Amino acid sequence: MRIIEATLFALRIPFIEAFAHSIKSRTYSDSIVVRLKASDGTVGYGEAVARPYVTGETVESCLEFMADTLWVAVRQADYSTAPLDLESSLDWLKAMAATLPAETSDTVIAWNAARTGFELALVDCLLKSQQRSLGELLPPQRSLITYSGVITSSTVESAAKNAKRFKQLGISQLKVKVTGENDRDRIAAIREAVGDDLSLRMDGNGVYSVQSAIAACQTLAEFKIDSAEQMISRGDPADLAAVRSASPIPQMADESLITLEDAQALIAAKACQFFNLRISKCGGLAHTIAIAQLAQASGIQLQVGCQVGETAILSAAGRHLAAWLPEVVFAEGSYGTLLLSEDVSRTSIHFGHRGQAKVLTRPGLGVDVKDAVLEKYAHQTINLATASVPGLG
Ligand SMILES: [Mg+2]
């Protein structure tokens, strides 16, 4: 089977309220949805979230790499040569991913968001054409996923108010964005608002120096923090190892963990106790699974994270991954219309009471995408078809 058509939708879906952390405040989702059409008429959807401060990709450069490089490779590949075999499903996923060029450039660490958009669309399309669910390839180890709430970098008062609201929803795990300003007051107010039983962790998005990260972890440990994510910026894993060895709070790598080589270097340096796996950041399902397997063999614990503002498509992929991995300590995402004014899926996928959501079982990624929503929120739409490429028909 061949892929005969690709459409790239660069979206701007407004948020219900702004989301802020130490680096960026956002008011809308800027996902790129990739729609692929196969020669048998099946359509599949993938999603890329470009983050300049994570992989170096921007929406513009991502669209360009998709059109000029990924589409050129995908339109030439013959996907009937990789028949789906449930016994070797990871090999099938790897074979899909291997049709996407892994080249890099001076402007990016990796084209991971762009690759994810195409990989997920391929997986969705090829599985749908055989009426198979991704859950058959990645059989779930659990039927419910429990998601965390997140407290953005806001005032002490609104942080405490939001924490209380999450507690009323039955949420049992919260992640707090910390900024180096007012951390102690905010975390103290949140702990006071939710009581002792709720699991709290924090994320610095790289805003601290080694010394200030150590100081913050030592000061905040009294509030029972289960992990400190990316306190210092991406750099030499030895720096993160220095924070880890002096911190009473376990360290989690996020922006420091983009490629498999990053994972190997972090493990070799004993830099952290946790990895935050995010599919769009790590380059798609096959790459993320390779990192997860390396982590689990090395005693690193896992969080399945998300992209703020992701739509149901990336949330669904994250749900399958979180359900399949043998051990997941924390899961994030699946906010859907709790954050977006409108999601792309026909049926809601956001988590419910207690932060819980069921595994997805429908064909492909399990999401029924509404083209009308893509068209409504796209500020740029790029149509690519085999017929328009000279020499290919
Ligand atoms: Mg993070």
Short mmCIF file of C-alpha atoms and ligand atoms in Angstrom, two decimals:
data_model
loop_
_atom_site.label_atom_id
_atom_site.label_comp_id
_atom_site.label_asym_id
_atom_site.label_seq_id
_atom_site.Cartn_x
_atom_site.Cartn_y
_atom_site.Cartn_z
CA MET A 1 0.00 0.00 0.00
CA ARG A 2 1.13 3.56 -0.74
CA ILE A 3 0.37 6.88 0.86
CA ILE A 4 -1.01 9.11 -1.87
CA GLU A 5 -1.90 12.34 -0.10
CA ALA A 6 -0.82 14.40 2.91
CA THR A 7 -2.46 17.49 4.37
CA LEU A 8 -0.77 19.55 7.07
CA PHE A 9 -3.02 21.67 9.31
CA ALA A 10 -1.21 24.29 11.41
CA LEU A 11 -3.77 24.92 14.16
CA ARG A 12 -4.53 27.69 16.61
CA ILE A 13 -7.17 26.39 19.00
CA PRO A 14 -7.82 28.91 21.82
CA PHE A 15 -7.38 27.75 25.41
CA ILE A 16 -10.10 28.24 27.99
CA GLU A 17 -7.47 29.99 30.15
CA ALA A 18 -3.79 30.86 29.69
CA PHE A 19 -1.18 28.28 30.73
CA ALA A 20 2.15 29.60 32.04
CA HIS A 21 5.46 28.12 33.17
CA SER A 22 8.90 29.64 33.72
CA ILE A 23 9.69 29.99 30.00
CA LYS A 24 6.43 30.59 28.19
CA SER A 25 2.81 31.57 28.63
CA ARG A 26 0.40 30.21 26.04
CA THR A 27 -3.17 31.05 25.14
CA TYR A 28 -3.76 28.64 22.26
CA SER A 29 -2.75 25.23 20.97
CA ASP A 30 -0.26 25.47 18.10
CA SER A 31 -0.29 21.79 17.09
CA ILE A 32 0.26 20.65 13.53
CA VAL A 33 -2.10 17.85 12.53
CA VAL A 34 -0.90 15.58 9.70
CA ARG A 35 -3.62 13.82 7.68
CA LEU A 36 -2.43 11.00 5.42
CA LYS A 37 -4.52 9.20 2.83
CA ALA A 38 -3.61 5.70 1.65
CA SER A 39 -4.16 4.19 -1.79
CA ASP A 40 -7.11 2.15 -0.41
CA GLY A 41 -8.81 5.38 0.71
CA THR A 42 -8.06 5.01 4.44
CA VAL A 43 -7.24 8.23 6.26
CA GLY A 44 -4.99 8.53 9.34
CA TYR A 45 -4.08 11.43 11.62
CA GLY A 46 -0.92 12.34 13.51
CA GLU A 47 0.09 15.37 15.56
CA ALA A 48 3.29 17.35 16.03
CA VAL A 49 3.91 19.99 18.69
CA ALA A 50 6.98 22.06 17.76
CA ARG A 51 8.76 23.68 20.70
CA PRO A 52 11.82 25.84 19.88
CA TYR A 53 13.15 25.61 23.47
CA VAL A 54 12.81 21.79 23.49
CA THR A 55 13.91 20.33 20.13
CA GLY A 56 14.63 23.59 18.29
CA GLU A 57 11.69 23.08 15.93
CA THR A 58 9.29 25.93 15.18
CA VAL A 59 5.88 25.55 13.53
CA GLU A 60 7.36 27.03 10.34
CA SER A 61 10.48 24.85 10.24
CA CYS A 62 8.45 21.78 11.16
CA LEU A 63 6.03 22.37 8.24
CA GLU A 64 8.97 22.86 5.89
CA PHE A 65 10.72 19.67 7.03
CA MET A 66 7.45 17.74 6.75
CA ALA A 67 6.78 18.93 3.20
CA ASP A 68 10.33 18.84 1.84
CA THR A 69 11.74 15.75 3.56
CA LEU A 70 9.20 13.53 5.33
CA TRP A 71 6.54 13.68 2.64
CA VAL A 72 9.15 13.01 -0.06
CA ALA A 73 10.16 9.81 1.79
CA VAL A 74 6.63 8.68 2.69
CA ARG A 75 5.21 9.10 -0.82
CA GLN A 76 8.00 6.86 -2.16
CA ALA A 77 7.70 4.09 0.45
CA ASP A 78 5.74 0.91 -0.16
CA TYR A 79 3.92 0.12 3.07
CA SER A 80 2.57 -3.21 1.87
CA THR A 81 6.10 -4.60 2.34
CA ALA A 82 5.74 -4.38 6.11
CA PRO A 83 2.68 -6.56 6.87
CA LEU A 84 1.30 -6.25 10.37
CA ASP A 85 2.33 -9.15 12.59
CA LEU A 86 1.06 -8.92 16.15
CA GLU A 87 3.82 -11.30 17.33
CA SER A 88 6.46 -8.77 16.34
CA SER A 89 4.48 -5.57 16.72
CA LEU A 90 7.43 -3.52 17.97
CA ASP A 91 9.37 -4.49 14.83
CA TRP A 92 6.42 -3.31 12.76
CA LEU A 93 6.41 0.03 14.57
CA LYS A 94 10.17 0.33 14.08
CA ALA A 95 9.77 -0.46 10.37
CA MET A 96 7.17 2.31 10.04
CA ALA A 97 9.43 4.77 11.83
CA ALA A 98 12.42 3.74 9.72
CA THR A 99 10.69 5.04 6.57
CA LEU A 100 11.03 8.55 8.05
CA PRO A 101 14.43 10.21 7.57
CA ALA A 102 16.25 10.85 10.86
CA GLU A 103 18.47 13.61 9.55
CA THR A 104 19.12 16.71 11.66
CA SER A 105 20.25 20.25 10.89
CA ASP A 106 22.11 23.07 12.61
CA THR A 107 18.85 24.58 13.83
CA VAL A 108 17.45 21.56 15.69
CA ILE A 109 18.52 18.87 18.15
CA ALA A 110 16.23 16.50 16.23
CA TRP A 111 13.17 16.82 13.97
CA ASN A 112 11.26 14.88 16.59
CA ALA A 113 7.94 16.74 16.51
CA ALA A 114 7.82 16.58 12.70
CA ARG A 115 8.64 12.86 12.70
CA THR A 116 5.98 12.23 15.36
CA GLY A 117 3.30 13.93 13.25
CA PHE A 118 4.06 11.64 10.32
CA GLU A 119 4.73 8.48 12.34
CA LEU A 120 1.43 8.70 14.23
CA ALA A 121 -0.49 9.43 11.02
CA LEU A 122 1.13 6.40 9.34
CA VAL A 123 0.39 4.12 12.29
CA ASP A 124 -3.21 5.39 12.49
CA CYS A 125 -3.77 5.02 8.74
CA LEU A 126 -2.16 1.59 8.29
CA LEU A 127 -3.83 0.11 11.39
CA LYS A 128 -7.24 1.52 10.42
CA SER A 129 -6.94 0.00 6.96
CA GLN A 130 -6.67 -3.41 8.70
CA GLN A 131 -9.30 -2.60 11.34
CA ARG A 132 -6.69 -2.98 14.10
CA SER A 133 -6.27 -0.89 17.23
CA LEU A 134 -2.88 0.32 18.42
CA GLY A 135 -3.90 -1.46 21.64
CA GLU A 136 -3.49 -4.79 19.81
CA LEU A 137 0.12 -3.89 19.02
CA LEU A 138 0.74 -2.47 22.48
CA PRO A 139 -1.49 -4.62 24.71
CA PRO A 140 -2.57 -2.64 27.79
CA GLN A 141 -1.24 -3.69 31.21
CA ARG A 142 -4.01 -1.73 32.92
CA SER A 143 -7.53 -0.69 31.92
CA LEU A 144 -7.47 2.77 33.51
CA ILE A 145 -4.80 5.46 33.33
CA THR A 146 -4.61 7.94 36.18
CA TYR A 147 -3.59 11.43 35.08
CA SER A 148 -2.03 14.22 37.14
CA GLY A 149 -3.30 17.75 37.43
CA VAL A 150 -0.96 20.65 36.78
CA ILE A 151 -0.62 24.02 38.53
CA THR A 152 0.83 26.71 36.27
CA SER A 153 3.23 29.41 37.45
CA SER A 154 0.67 31.73 39.01
CA THR A 155 0.19 33.67 42.24
CA VAL A 156 0.20 31.98 45.64
CA GLU A 157 -3.56 32.52 45.96
CA SER A 158 -4.55 31.14 42.57
CA ALA A 159 -2.13 28.20 42.93
CA ALA A 160 -3.80 27.21 46.20
CA LYS A 161 -7.27 27.73 44.71
CA ASN A 162 -6.48 25.57 41.68
CA ALA A 163 -4.91 22.88 43.85
CA LYS A 164 -8.08 22.74 45.94
CA ARG A 165 -10.18 22.47 42.78
CA PHE A 166 -8.09 19.51 41.58
CA LYS A 167 -8.48 17.85 44.96
CA GLN A 168 -12.27 18.24 44.73
CA LEU A 169 -12.12 16.45 41.36
CA GLY A 170 -10.47 13.52 43.11
CA ILE A 171 -7.06 14.11 41.51
CA SER A 172 -4.37 12.28 43.51
CA GLN A 173 -1.22 13.66 41.85
CA LEU A 174 -0.31 17.27 41.06
CA LYS A 175 2.63 18.81 39.25
CA VAL A 176 3.53 22.40 40.12
CA LYS A 177 5.45 24.66 37.76
CA VAL A 178 8.16 26.45 39.77
CA THR A 179 10.05 29.56 38.68
CA GLY A 180 12.61 30.43 41.35
CA GLU A 181 10.35 33.20 42.66
CA ASN A 182 7.96 32.62 45.51
CA ASP A 183 8.48 28.84 45.24
CA ARG A 184 8.36 28.21 48.97
CA ASP A 185 5.20 30.24 49.55
CA ARG A 186 3.41 28.67 46.59
CA ILE A 187 4.36 25.08 47.42
CA ALA A 188 3.53 25.63 51.11
CA ALA A 189 0.10 27.06 50.17
CA ILE A 190 -0.58 24.17 47.77
CA ARG A 191 0.45 21.54 50.34
CA GLU A 192 -1.73 23.27 52.90
CA ALA A 193 -4.67 23.31 50.45
CA VAL A 194 -4.48 19.62 49.46
CA GLY A 195 -3.31 17.97 52.68
CA ASP A 196 -0.63 15.33 53.10
CA ASP A 197 -1.99 12.45 51.00
CA LEU A 198 -1.87 14.00 47.56
CA SER A 199 1.35 13.40 45.58
CA LEU A 200 3.13 16.64 44.66
CA ARG A 201 5.98 17.09 42.21
CA MET A 202 7.55 20.13 40.61
CA ASP A 203 8.91 21.23 37.21
CA GLY A 204 11.43 24.06 36.77
CA ASN A 205 11.68 23.96 32.95
CA GLY A 206 15.43 24.56 33.33
CA VAL A 207 15.22 27.96 35.01
CA TYR A 208 17.63 27.23 37.92
CA SER A 209 21.43 27.10 38.13
CA VAL A 210 23.01 23.98 39.65
CA GLN A 211 23.45 25.79 42.97
CA SER A 212 19.97 27.33 43.06
CA ALA A 213 18.39 24.00 42.04
CA ILE A 214 20.11 22.24 44.92
CA ALA A 215 19.06 25.03 47.30
CA ALA A 216 15.44 24.91 46.05
CA CYS A 217 15.27 21.11 46.43
CA GLN A 218 16.74 21.28 49.94
CA THR A 219 14.28 24.02 50.95
CA LEU A 220 11.19 22.42 49.39
CA ALA A 221 11.81 18.82 50.48
CA GLU A 222 9.87 19.45 53.72
CA PHE A 223 6.67 19.65 51.60
CA LYS A 224 7.05 16.03 50.49
CA ILE A 225 7.86 16.51 46.79
CA ASP A 226 8.03 13.22 44.84
CA SER A 227 10.17 14.49 41.97
CA ALA A 228 11.87 17.63 40.69
CA GLU A 229 11.68 17.83 36.90
CA GLN A 230 14.27 19.60 34.76
CA MET A 231 15.36 22.12 37.38
CA ILE A 232 18.48 23.10 35.37
CA SER A 233 18.71 23.65 31.63
CA ARG A 234 19.68 20.97 29.14
CA GLY A 235 23.47 20.59 29.09
CA ASP A 236 26.20 18.37 30.50
CA PRO A 237 24.55 15.39 32.28
CA ALA A 238 27.27 15.78 34.97
CA ASP A 239 25.51 19.00 36.09
CA LEU A 240 22.22 17.19 36.60
CA ALA A 241 24.14 14.42 38.39
CA ALA A 242 25.54 17.07 40.75
CA VAL A 243 21.99 18.26 41.53
CA ARG A 244 20.84 14.67 42.01
CA SER A 245 23.60 13.79 44.47
CA ALA A 246 22.93 16.86 46.66
CA SER A 247 19.13 16.87 46.42
CA PRO A 248 16.79 15.08 48.83
CA ILE A 249 14.15 15.12 46.03
CA PRO A 250 14.50 12.63 43.11
CA GLN A 251 15.40 14.33 39.82
CA MET A 252 13.53 13.88 36.53
CA ALA A 253 14.95 14.67 33.08
CA ASP A 254 12.61 16.30 30.55
CA GLU A 255 14.19 18.81 28.13
CA SER A 256 17.52 16.99 28.72
CA LEU A 257 15.96 13.84 27.24
CA ILE A 258 15.21 14.18 23.54
CA THR A 259 17.19 11.43 21.80
CA LEU A 260 18.26 7.87 22.60
CA GLU A 261 21.82 9.23 22.90
CA ASP A 262 20.56 11.67 25.57
CA ALA A 263 19.05 8.73 27.46
CA GLN A 264 22.32 6.78 27.28
CA ALA A 265 24.34 9.79 28.49
CA LEU A 266 21.94 10.53 31.37
CA ILE A 267 22.06 6.90 32.50
CA ALA A 268 25.87 6.74 32.24
CA ALA A 269 26.20 9.92 34.33
CA LYS A 270 23.65 8.70 36.91
CA ALA A 271 22.03 12.07 36.33
CA CYS A 272 18.46 11.33 37.44
CA GLN A 273 15.98 8.84 38.85
CA PHE A 274 13.12 9.64 36.43
CA PHE A 275 12.64 10.18 32.70
CA ASN A 276 9.73 12.20 31.33
CA LEU A 277 8.74 10.48 28.08
CA ARG A 278 6.84 12.73 25.73
CA ILE A 279 6.05 11.27 22.32
CA SER A 280 6.30 14.50 20.32
CA LYS A 281 9.55 15.46 22.11
CA CYS A 282 11.13 12.00 21.74
CA GLY A 283 10.36 11.52 18.03
CA GLY A 284 7.32 9.26 17.94
CA LEU A 285 6.20 5.94 19.40
CA ALA A 286 9.11 3.78 18.17
CA HIS A 287 11.80 6.16 19.48
CA THR A 288 9.97 6.77 22.77
CA ILE A 289 9.58 3.02 23.32
CA ALA A 290 13.32 2.51 22.68
CA ILE A 291 14.10 5.12 25.36
CA ALA A 292 11.55 3.56 27.74
CA GLN A 293 13.06 0.10 27.35
CA LEU A 294 16.55 1.43 28.00
CA ALA A 295 15.26 3.28 31.07
CA GLN A 296 13.49 0.25 32.49
CA ALA A 297 16.59 -1.92 32.00
CA SER A 298 18.58 0.72 33.91
CA GLY A 299 16.23 1.17 36.87
CA ILE A 300 14.99 4.61 35.77
CA GLN A 301 11.36 5.31 36.64
CA LEU A 302 8.96 6.72 34.06
CA GLN A 303 6.49 9.50 33.62
CA VAL A 304 4.47 9.58 30.40
CA GLY A 305 4.20 13.30 29.81
CA CYS A 306 2.35 15.46 27.30
CA GLN A 307 2.54 18.68 25.36
CA VAL A 308 0.48 21.53 26.75
CA GLY A 309 -2.31 22.15 24.26
CA GLU A 310 -2.03 18.78 22.54
CA THR A 311 -5.24 17.56 20.92
CA ALA A 312 -6.93 14.16 21.27
CA ILE A 313 -4.51 12.66 18.72
CA LEU A 314 -1.32 12.98 20.81
CA SER A 315 -3.31 12.29 23.96
CA ALA A 316 -4.51 9.00 22.46
CA ALA A 317 -0.97 7.95 21.54
CA GLY A 318 0.16 8.84 25.08
CA ARG A 319 -2.75 6.82 26.52
CA HIS A 320 -1.71 3.70 24.58
CA LEU A 321 1.91 4.12 25.67
CA ALA A 322 0.98 4.68 29.33
CA ALA A 323 -1.30 1.62 29.26
CA TRP A 324 1.29 -0.66 27.66
CA LEU A 325 4.48 0.17 29.61
CA PRO A 326 5.13 -2.32 32.42
CA GLU A 327 5.59 0.43 35.00
CA VAL A 328 4.50 4.05 34.83
CA VAL A 329 4.69 6.17 37.99
CA PHE A 330 3.03 9.32 36.63
CA ALA A 331 0.95 10.16 33.55
CA GLU A 332 0.11 13.60 32.20
CA GLY A 333 -2.07 14.93 29.41
CA SER A 334 -5.56 14.08 28.13
CA TYR A 335 -6.83 17.51 29.17
CA GLY A 336 -8.84 17.85 25.94
CA THR A 337 -11.62 20.39 26.42
CA LEU A 338 -10.55 20.98 30.05
CA LEU A 339 -7.95 23.24 28.37
CA LEU A 340 -8.94 23.57 24.67
CA SER A 341 -12.06 25.51 23.69
CA GLU A 342 -12.73 22.68 21.20
CA ASP A 343 -10.96 19.36 20.56
CA VAL A 344 -10.52 17.61 17.21
CA SER A 345 -12.18 14.33 18.21
CA ARG A 346 -15.83 13.43 17.82
CA THR A 347 -15.96 11.84 21.26
CA SER A 348 -14.29 13.38 24.29
CA ILE A 349 -11.06 11.78 25.44
CA HIS A 350 -10.29 13.92 28.49
CA PHE A 351 -9.90 12.31 31.89
CA GLY A 352 -12.76 12.22 34.35
CA HIS A 353 -13.17 11.97 38.10
CA ARG A 354 -9.96 11.05 39.97
CA GLY A 355 -8.03 11.89 36.78
CA GLN A 356 -8.92 8.51 35.33
CA ALA A 357 -9.47 7.57 31.70
CA LYS A 358 -10.08 4.25 29.97
CA VAL A 359 -7.77 2.63 27.44
CA LEU A 360 -8.77 3.21 23.81
CA THR A 361 -9.84 0.23 21.70
CA ARG A 362 -11.10 1.59 18.38
CA PRO A 363 -9.06 1.08 15.18
CA GLY A 364 -5.83 3.04 14.74
CA LEU A 365 -5.06 5.44 17.58
CA GLY A 366 -8.74 5.20 18.57
CA VAL A 367 -9.70 8.79 17.81
CA ASP A 368 -12.42 9.84 15.38
CA VAL A 369 -11.10 13.16 14.05
CA LYS A 370 -13.46 15.88 12.79
CA ASP A 371 -12.03 17.47 9.65
CA ALA A 372 -14.35 20.46 10.15
CA VAL A 373 -12.53 21.32 13.41
CA LEU A 374 -9.13 21.10 11.65
CA GLU A 375 -10.41 23.41 8.91
CA LYS A 376 -11.97 25.81 11.42
CA TYR A 377 -8.77 26.35 13.44
CA ALA A 378 -6.09 25.99 10.76
CA HIS A 379 -4.23 29.23 10.10
CA GLN A 380 -2.24 27.44 7.41
CA THR A 381 -3.14 24.34 5.39
CA ILE A 382 -0.68 22.62 3.07
CA ASN A 383 -1.91 20.00 0.60
CA LEU A 384 0.62 17.52 -0.73
CA ALA A 385 -0.34 14.84 -3.20
CA THR A 386 1.57 12.23 -5.15
CA ALA A 387 -0.09 13.41 -8.35
CA SER A 388 1.50 16.84 -7.96
CA VAL A 389 4.99 15.40 -7.79
CA PRO A 390 6.71 15.06 -11.19
CA GLY A 391 7.56 11.46 -12.07
CA LEU A 392 5.11 9.89 -9.65
CA GLY A 393 1.55 9.03 -10.46
MG MG B 1 8.61 19.39 31.89
#
